[in-house]
Short mmCIF file of C-alpha atoms in Angstrom, two decimals:
data_model
loop_
_atom_site.label_atom_id
_atom_site.label_comp_id
_atom_site.label_asym_id
_atom_site.label_seq_id
_atom_site.Cartn_x
_atom_site.Cartn_y
_atom_site.Cartn_z
CA MET X 1 0.00 0.00 0.00
CA GLY X 2 2.89 2.40 0.77
CA ARG X 3 4.33 1.89 -2.72
CA VAL X 4 0.95 2.49 -4.35
CA SER X 5 0.38 5.65 -2.28
CA SER X 6 3.83 6.95 -3.18
CA ARG X 7 3.17 6.41 -6.89
CA TYR X 8 -0.19 8.16 -6.61
CA ASP X 9 1.37 11.13 -4.83
CA ARG X 10 4.00 11.57 -7.53
CA SER X 11 1.32 11.65 -10.24
CA ALA X 12 -0.97 14.03 -8.35
CA PRO X 13 0.77 17.23 -9.53
CA ARG X 14 -0.13 16.28 -13.09
CA VAL X 15 -3.78 17.24 -12.46
CA ARG X 16 -4.71 20.40 -14.31
CA GLY X 17 -4.84 23.50 -12.14
CA HIS X 18 -2.85 22.06 -9.19
CA ALA X 19 0.69 23.02 -8.27
CA ASN X 20 3.54 20.76 -9.23
CA GLY X 21 6.66 20.10 -7.21
CA ALA X 22 8.08 23.52 -8.10
CA GLY X 23 5.07 25.26 -6.61
CA ARG X 24 3.61 26.61 -9.89
CA PRO X 25 0.31 25.68 -11.62
CA VAL X 26 0.49 22.90 -14.18
CA THR X 27 -0.41 24.10 -17.67
CA GLY X 28 -2.59 22.34 -20.19
CA ALA X 29 0.47 21.29 -22.23
CA GLU X 30 2.01 19.61 -19.18
CA THR X 31 -1.30 17.93 -18.34
CA ILE X 32 -1.59 16.17 -21.69
CA GLY X 33 2.14 15.55 -21.85
CA LEU X 34 2.87 17.34 -25.18
CA PRO X 35 6.07 19.33 -25.69
CA ARG X 36 5.55 23.08 -25.74
CA GLY X 37 7.13 23.33 -29.21
CA LEU X 38 4.54 20.90 -30.57
CA ILE X 39 1.75 22.92 -28.94
CA VAL X 40 3.07 26.04 -30.68
CA LEU X 41 3.21 24.25 -34.04
CA LEU X 42 -0.36 22.99 -33.61
CA GLY X 43 -1.50 26.52 -32.78
CA LEU X 44 0.23 27.90 -35.87
CA ALA X 45 -1.35 25.20 -38.03
CA ALA X 46 -4.79 26.06 -36.64
CA ALA X 47 -4.13 29.75 -37.33
CA VAL X 48 -3.21 28.97 -40.95
CA VAL X 49 -6.45 27.02 -41.41
CA ALA X 50 -8.47 29.84 -39.83
CA VAL X 51 -6.84 32.51 -42.03
CA ALA X 52 -7.39 30.38 -45.13
CA GLY X 53 -11.07 30.12 -44.21
CA LEU X 54 -11.28 33.88 -43.76
CA ARG X 55 -9.81 34.42 -47.23
CA VAL X 56 -12.24 31.97 -48.81
CA PHE X 57 -15.27 33.72 -47.30
CA ALA X 58 -13.83 37.26 -47.51
CA GLU X 59 -16.57 38.44 -49.89
CA ILE X 60 -19.19 37.69 -47.22
CA LEU X 61 -17.17 38.39 -44.11
CA ALA X 62 -15.95 41.86 -45.12
CA PRO X 63 -19.46 43.44 -45.31
CA VAL X 64 -20.50 41.64 -42.11
CA LEU X 65 -17.45 42.93 -40.23
CA LEU X 66 -18.00 46.44 -41.59
CA ALA X 67 -21.62 46.29 -40.41
CA LEU X 68 -20.44 45.09 -36.99
CA MET X 69 -17.96 47.97 -36.71
CA LEU X 70 -20.60 50.55 -37.69
CA THR X 71 -23.13 49.08 -35.27
CA VAL X 72 -20.65 49.06 -32.39
CA THR X 73 -19.75 52.66 -33.17
CA ALA X 74 -23.35 53.91 -33.30
CA SER X 75 -24.76 51.74 -30.49
CA PRO X 76 -24.30 54.44 -27.78
CA LEU X 77 -27.05 56.38 -29.58
CA SER X 78 -29.65 53.68 -28.91
CA THR X 79 -28.40 53.25 -25.33
CA TRP X 80 -28.74 56.99 -24.74
CA LEU X 81 -32.26 57.04 -26.20
CA ILE X 82 -33.41 54.10 -24.06
CA ARG X 83 -32.07 55.78 -20.92
CA ARG X 84 -34.22 58.79 -21.84
CA GLY X 85 -37.32 56.59 -21.94
CA THR X 86 -37.50 56.03 -25.70
CA PRO X 87 -39.19 52.75 -26.73
CA ALA X 88 -36.76 50.03 -27.79
CA TRP X 89 -38.16 49.78 -31.32
CA LEU X 90 -37.77 53.53 -31.85
CA ALA X 91 -34.21 53.51 -30.51
CA ALA X 92 -33.31 50.65 -32.85
CA GLY X 93 -34.88 52.49 -35.77
CA ALA X 94 -32.94 55.65 -34.97
CA LEU X 95 -29.70 53.66 -34.85
CA VAL X 96 -30.31 51.98 -38.19
CA VAL X 97 -31.47 55.17 -39.93
CA THR X 98 -28.43 57.10 -38.67
CA VAL X 99 -25.99 54.54 -40.05
CA TYR X 100 -27.94 54.31 -43.32
CA VAL X 101 -27.87 58.09 -43.80
CA VAL X 102 -24.10 58.27 -43.25
CA LEU X 103 -23.39 55.41 -45.66
CA ILE X 104 -25.74 56.69 -48.36
CA ALA X 105 -24.35 60.22 -48.10
CA LEU X 106 -20.75 59.04 -48.45
CA GLY X 107 -21.60 56.64 -51.26
CA THR X 108 -23.58 59.25 -53.19
CA ALA X 109 -20.87 61.90 -52.85
CA LEU X 110 -18.18 59.49 -53.97
CA THR X 111 -20.18 58.18 -56.94
CA VAL X 112 -21.12 61.67 -58.18
CA SER X 113 -17.55 62.88 -57.83
CA VAL X 114 -16.12 59.93 -59.74
CA ALA X 115 -18.70 60.47 -62.49
CA ARG X 116 -17.58 64.11 -62.77
CA LEU X 117 -13.98 62.93 -63.03
CA VAL X 118 -14.92 60.63 -65.91
CA ASP X 119 -16.40 63.62 -67.76
CA LEU X 120 -13.32 65.73 -67.00
CA LEU X 121 -10.56 63.40 -68.21
CA PRO X 122 -11.24 63.70 -71.99
CA GLN X 123 -10.31 67.39 -71.74
CA TYR X 124 -6.71 66.40 -71.07
CA ARG X 125 -6.08 64.54 -74.34
CA THR X 126 -3.60 67.19 -75.57
CA GLN X 127 -1.74 67.33 -72.26
CA LEU X 128 -1.51 63.55 -72.10
CA ALA X 129 -0.21 63.38 -75.67
CA ASP X 130 2.46 65.97 -74.88
CA LEU X 131 3.35 64.14 -71.68
CA ARG X 132 3.64 60.85 -73.55
CA ALA X 133 5.87 62.40 -76.23
CA GLY X 134 8.09 64.02 -73.62
CA ALA X 135 8.44 60.78 -71.65
CA ALA X 136 9.26 58.79 -74.82
CA GLY X 137 11.87 61.40 -75.80
CA ALA X 138 13.47 61.24 -72.35
CA LEU X 139 13.69 57.45 -72.52
CA THR X 140 15.21 57.66 -75.99
CA ASP X 141 17.86 60.09 -74.72
CA LEU X 142 18.69 57.58 -72.00
CA GLY X 143 19.48 54.97 -74.65
CA PHE X 144 16.18 53.12 -75.00
CA ASP X 145 15.08 51.95 -78.42
CA PRO X 146 12.39 54.33 -79.78
CA GLN X 147 9.96 51.45 -80.30
CA ARG X 148 10.54 50.23 -76.76
CA ALA X 149 10.15 53.77 -75.39
CA GLY X 150 6.84 54.12 -77.24
CA ASP X 151 5.59 50.85 -75.74
CA LEU X 152 6.56 51.93 -72.21
CA THR X 153 4.70 55.23 -72.53
CA GLY X 154 1.69 53.79 -74.34
CA SER X 155 -0.48 53.87 -71.23
CA LEU X 156 -0.19 57.67 -71.01
CA GLN X 157 -3.24 58.48 -73.09
CA SER X 158 -6.70 59.80 -72.36
CA GLY X 159 -8.54 56.65 -73.38
CA THR X 160 -6.58 54.47 -70.99
CA LEU X 161 -7.14 56.76 -68.00
CA THR X 162 -10.81 57.16 -68.87
CA ASP X 163 -11.24 53.39 -69.07
CA LEU X 164 -9.49 53.07 -65.71
CA VAL X 165 -11.81 55.54 -63.99
CA GLN X 166 -14.87 54.09 -65.71
CA GLY X 167 -13.79 50.69 -64.48
CA LEU X 168 -13.56 52.12 -60.97
CA LEU X 169 -17.06 53.57 -61.28
CA GLY X 170 -18.33 50.30 -62.68
CA GLY X 171 -16.76 48.51 -59.73
CA LEU X 172 -18.59 50.83 -57.34
CA LEU X 173 -21.88 50.13 -59.08
CA ALA X 174 -21.14 46.41 -59.20
CA THR X 175 -20.98 46.35 -55.42
CA ALA X 176 -24.69 47.17 -55.25
CA SER X 177 -25.48 43.58 -54.31
CA ASN X 178 -22.90 43.69 -51.52
CA THR X 179 -24.30 47.05 -50.46
CA LEU X 180 -27.78 45.56 -50.15
CA PHE X 181 -26.31 42.71 -48.12
CA LEU X 182 -24.47 45.22 -45.91
CA LEU X 183 -27.67 47.20 -45.33
CA ALA X 184 -29.56 44.02 -44.45
CA VAL X 185 -26.90 42.96 -41.94
CA LEU X 186 -26.90 46.46 -40.47
CA LEU X 187 -30.66 46.26 -40.01
CA PHE X 188 -30.53 43.05 -37.98
CA LEU X 189 -27.45 44.10 -36.00
CA GLY X 190 -29.12 47.42 -35.20
CA LEU X 191 -32.21 45.65 -33.91
CA ASP X 192 -30.10 43.34 -31.73
CA ALA X 193 -27.88 46.17 -30.48
CA VAL X 194 -30.72 47.56 -28.35
CA SER X 195 -30.92 44.49 -26.11
CA PHE X 196 -27.29 43.41 -26.37
CA PRO X 197 -25.98 45.39 -23.33
CA ALA X 198 -28.51 43.62 -21.08
CA ARG X 199 -27.46 40.25 -22.48
CA LEU X 200 -23.82 41.14 -21.84
CA ASN X 201 -24.63 41.94 -18.23
CA ARG X 202 -26.27 38.54 -17.79
CA ALA X 203 -23.34 36.76 -19.44
CA ALA X 204 -20.84 38.66 -17.26
CA THR X 205 -21.90 36.66 -14.20
CA GLN X 206 -20.54 33.47 -15.77
CA ARG X 207 -17.97 34.72 -18.32
CA PRO X 208 -16.59 38.01 -16.97
CA GLU X 209 -13.34 37.75 -18.95
CA LEU X 210 -15.17 37.29 -22.26
CA VAL X 211 -17.57 40.14 -21.58
CA GLY X 212 -14.70 42.36 -20.49
CA ALA X 213 -12.83 41.59 -23.73
CA LEU X 214 -15.89 42.41 -25.86
CA ARG X 215 -16.45 45.69 -24.01
CA SER X 216 -12.79 46.55 -24.39
CA PHE X 217 -13.06 45.91 -28.14
CA ALA X 218 -16.16 48.09 -28.40
CA GLY X 219 -14.60 50.94 -26.46
CA GLY X 220 -11.33 50.74 -28.41
CA THR X 221 -13.18 50.72 -31.74
CA ARG X 222 -15.17 53.81 -30.81
CA ARG X 223 -12.07 55.66 -29.63
CA TYR X 224 -10.21 54.74 -32.82
CA LEU X 225 -13.03 55.89 -35.08
CA LEU X 226 -13.49 59.10 -33.09
CA VAL X 227 -9.79 59.97 -33.34
CA SER X 228 -9.62 59.00 -37.03
CA THR X 229 -12.75 60.99 -37.84
CA ILE X 230 -11.46 64.13 -36.13
CA PHE X 231 -8.07 63.92 -37.84
CA GLY X 232 -9.75 63.01 -41.14
CA LEU X 233 -11.96 66.09 -41.05
CA VAL X 234 -8.97 68.32 -40.28
CA VAL X 235 -6.93 66.81 -43.12
CA ALA X 236 -9.84 66.91 -45.58
CA VAL X 237 -10.51 70.61 -44.94
CA ILE X 238 -6.83 71.54 -45.29
CA ASP X 239 -6.37 69.44 -48.44
CA THR X 240 -9.49 70.90 -50.04
CA LEU X 241 -8.35 74.46 -49.35
CA VAL X 242 -4.83 73.74 -50.63
CA LEU X 243 -6.09 72.16 -53.86
CA TRP X 244 -8.62 74.96 -54.36
CA ALA X 245 -5.85 77.54 -53.95
CA LEU X 246 -3.70 75.67 -56.50
CA ASP X 247 -6.68 75.50 -58.90
CA ILE X 248 -6.67 71.68 -59.04
CA PRO X 249 -9.95 70.33 -60.49
CA LEU X 250 -12.49 68.69 -58.16
CA PRO X 251 -10.92 69.71 -54.83
CA LEU X 252 -14.00 68.52 -52.91
CA LEU X 253 -13.58 65.01 -54.34
CA TRP X 254 -9.95 64.82 -53.27
CA GLY X 255 -10.84 66.20 -49.85
CA LEU X 256 -13.46 63.46 -49.49
CA LEU X 257 -10.88 60.90 -50.63
CA SER X 258 -8.45 62.21 -48.00
CA PHE X 259 -11.14 61.81 -45.34
CA ILE X 260 -11.92 58.22 -46.33
CA THR X 261 -8.29 57.13 -46.70
CA ASN X 262 -7.53 58.58 -43.27
CA TYR X 263 -9.08 55.41 -41.83
CA ILE X 264 -6.28 53.44 -43.51
CA PRO X 265 -3.42 53.52 -40.99
CA ASN X 266 0.08 54.76 -41.88
CA ILE X 267 -0.20 54.86 -45.69
CA GLY X 268 -3.68 56.26 -46.27
CA PHE X 269 -2.41 59.67 -47.37
CA VAL X 270 -0.37 58.05 -50.18
CA VAL X 271 -3.56 56.60 -51.68
CA GLY X 272 -5.26 59.99 -51.49
CA LEU X 273 -2.25 61.79 -52.98
CA VAL X 274 -2.02 60.03 -56.36
CA PRO X 275 -5.11 61.49 -58.15
CA PRO X 276 -4.54 65.19 -57.30
CA ALA X 277 -0.83 64.85 -58.07
CA LEU X 278 -1.69 63.40 -61.49
CA LEU X 279 -4.13 66.22 -62.18
CA GLY X 280 -1.49 68.70 -61.07
CA LEU X 281 0.87 67.21 -63.64
CA LEU X 282 -1.75 67.58 -66.37
CA GLU X 283 -2.75 71.10 -65.33
CA GLY X 284 0.63 72.72 -64.71
CA GLY X 285 3.33 70.20 -65.47
CA VAL X 286 6.01 68.94 -63.13
CA PRO X 287 6.25 72.15 -61.03
CA LEU X 288 2.57 72.05 -60.05
CA MET X 289 2.70 68.31 -59.38
CA THR X 290 5.75 68.83 -57.16
CA THR X 291 3.92 71.59 -55.29
CA VAL X 292 0.90 69.33 -54.69
CA ILE X 293 3.11 66.48 -53.47
CA GLY X 294 5.12 68.80 -51.22
CA LEU X 295 2.08 70.37 -49.58
CA TYR X 296 0.34 67.00 -49.19
CA CYS X 297 3.41 65.53 -47.54
CA LEU X 298 3.75 68.56 -45.28
CA VAL X 299 0.15 68.36 -44.11
CA ASN X 300 -0.85 64.72 -44.43
CA PHE X 301 2.43 63.07 -43.52
CA VAL X 302 2.89 65.14 -40.39
CA ILE X 303 -0.72 64.70 -39.25
CA GLN X 304 -1.51 61.17 -40.44
CA SER X 305 1.88 59.46 -40.13
CA VAL X 306 3.45 61.25 -37.16
CA ILE X 307 0.79 62.75 -34.88
CA GLN X 308 -2.23 60.51 -35.53
CA PRO X 309 -0.52 57.10 -34.99
CA LYS X 310 0.70 58.31 -31.58
CA VAL X 311 -2.78 59.47 -30.57
CA VAL X 312 -4.41 56.32 -31.99
CA GLY X 313 -1.86 54.11 -30.24
CA ASP X 314 -2.58 55.78 -26.91
CA ALA X 315 -6.33 55.52 -27.54
CA VAL X 316 -6.55 51.85 -28.55
CA GLY X 317 -3.35 50.39 -27.08
CA LEU X 318 -1.66 49.22 -30.29
CA SER X 319 1.88 50.15 -31.27
CA ALA X 320 2.66 51.75 -34.65
CA THR X 321 4.34 48.54 -35.84
CA THR X 322 1.32 46.46 -34.84
CA SER X 323 -0.99 48.89 -36.65
CA PHE X 324 1.06 48.71 -39.85
CA LEU X 325 1.29 44.91 -39.79
CA SER X 326 -2.46 44.79 -39.12
CA LEU X 327 -3.02 46.87 -42.24
CA VAL X 328 -0.90 44.52 -44.37
CA PHE X 329 -2.46 41.36 -42.94
CA TRP X 330 -6.14 42.31 -43.06
CA THR X 331 -5.82 43.83 -46.53
CA TRP X 332 -4.32 40.55 -47.72
CA VAL X 333 -7.09 38.54 -46.03
CA LEU X 334 -10.21 40.63 -46.77
CA GLY X 335 -9.20 42.89 -49.64
CA PRO X 336 -9.76 46.68 -49.74
CA LEU X 337 -12.26 46.66 -46.87
CA GLY X 338 -9.61 44.98 -44.75
CA ALA X 339 -7.53 48.17 -44.97
CA LEU X 340 -10.39 50.20 -43.48
CA LEU X 341 -11.13 47.58 -40.82
CA ALA X 342 -7.53 46.75 -39.90
CA ILE X 343 -7.44 48.40 -36.46
CA PRO X 344 -10.95 47.30 -35.29
CA LEU X 345 -10.30 43.72 -36.44
CA SER X 346 -6.96 43.68 -34.64
CA LEU X 347 -8.69 44.93 -31.49
CA LEU X 348 -11.30 42.16 -31.82
CA THR X 349 -8.62 39.52 -32.36
CA LYS X 350 -6.62 40.84 -29.41
CA GLY X 351 -9.69 40.79 -27.20
CA LEU X 352 -10.67 37.20 -28.09
CA LEU X 353 -7.17 35.70 -28.08
CA VAL X 354 -5.22 37.78 -25.56
CA ASP X 355 -7.43 39.74 -23.18
CA ILE X 356 -9.80 36.86 -22.55
CA ASP X 357 -7.13 34.66 -20.95
CA PRO X 358 -5.03 35.93 -18.01
CA ARG X 359 -2.20 33.57 -19.05
CA THR X 360 -1.77 35.32 -22.42
CA ARG X 361 -1.99 38.96 -21.31
CA TRP X 362 1.79 39.23 -21.25
CA ILE X 363 1.49 39.57 -25.06
CA ASP X 364 0.09 43.07 -24.45
CA SER X 365 3.58 44.19 -23.52
CA LEU X 366 4.79 43.24 -27.02
CA ILE X 367 1.99 44.63 -29.20
CA SER X 368 0.69 47.62 -27.25
CA ALA X 369 1.79 51.23 -27.42
CA ALA X 370 1.96 51.08 -23.62
CA GLY X 371 2.43 48.00 -21.50
CA PRO X 372 -0.51 46.31 -19.79
CA ALA X 373 0.48 47.93 -16.54
CA ALA X 374 -0.24 51.40 -17.85
CA GLY X 375 -3.49 53.14 -17.09
CA PRO X 376 -6.74 51.84 -15.60
CA ALA X 377 -6.78 48.79 -17.83
CA GLY X 378 -3.44 47.73 -16.45
CA ASP X 379 -4.65 48.28 -12.90
CA ARG X 380 -7.61 46.01 -13.57
CA ARG X 381 -5.39 43.34 -15.07
CA ARG X 382 -3.00 43.41 -12.13
CA SER X 383 -5.91 43.08 -9.73
CA GLY X 384 -7.47 40.26 -11.75
CA ARG X 385 -10.82 42.01 -12.17
CA ALA X 386 -12.70 42.05 -15.44
CA PRO X 387 -13.02 45.48 -17.06
CA ALA X 388 -16.74 45.69 -16.34
CA ALA X 389 -16.72 49.45 -16.46
CA GLU X 390 -15.70 49.67 -20.12
CA PRO X 391 -18.15 51.55 -22.34
CA ARG X 392 -20.85 49.43 -23.86
#
């Protein structure tokens, strides 16, 4: 009996959640007896399968995730209305209508502006022909064969640019089916958003870590969109005034483009710079294009690539490197919408994979602008309490 008891005692520390001989809790990997390296490889393999699934269903997931982000952002409106005694159905209707109006206004402005650009481009046939001839002559002076130089500059013609913009407009119109799907998802999410805070409160009694992670994601998404919207409006106004002063066509369109691309972290201003710089080249040659690029870099680079990432990082708790890698990853997975949703999706992933488990919160120190010990969130994590006070 003594030998049996001794053998049982030696195996007792293998039980999950109990301390081993060294006085520390036994992890799941030690419980099942798998090497930690193998556990890491299995996790990486599961991540690859999950990412592959996201890419396969990106066409459906991207509108759903956009609808989720918009609903989370606008949900405080319905909460505020209900606290003022508004019926739940009316609060849900106000939430849905508000989001619809914003989307329709942006979509209409963008579509009308692109249509005006399509009508404007044929006026630059002469300028494009001169630009093409000058570029071909410069390549010939550098030693290129004239035929080869002509082939390289063949895309610099009005018809090609017009086809490109018309293709962009056609792509916008072709997304009508996805837009209808997005509006439908928004409708149902808006209806559920009214009762969701109460359901979260009930779930918090049994899963406080999960509820805390979801509330942290919601609060971080709202802070990110608030900061990006404020900076976007500032940049859009300045860009519009600069382009109007330089007499660049359609300054309101390029200001709107600057506002939209401001939600793309780090490199959004580059996307918004290309069209006005091209029009500056056609309107006034290289000097005007250089002026547009210089002023854009002075305004947009300083605000969007220096000041804004710092403010966004402090607001949502993601470092500049993490934000940039999020942009690359989610764009690769979900396409263009992934660029707009990069930060919110990273916050959601962080909440579900890192914040939900106390054993993985050390990762915050590696991916956050400030370590997990900074601020109220860090105080909660050190004390082991769920962030129940996060905005809903």
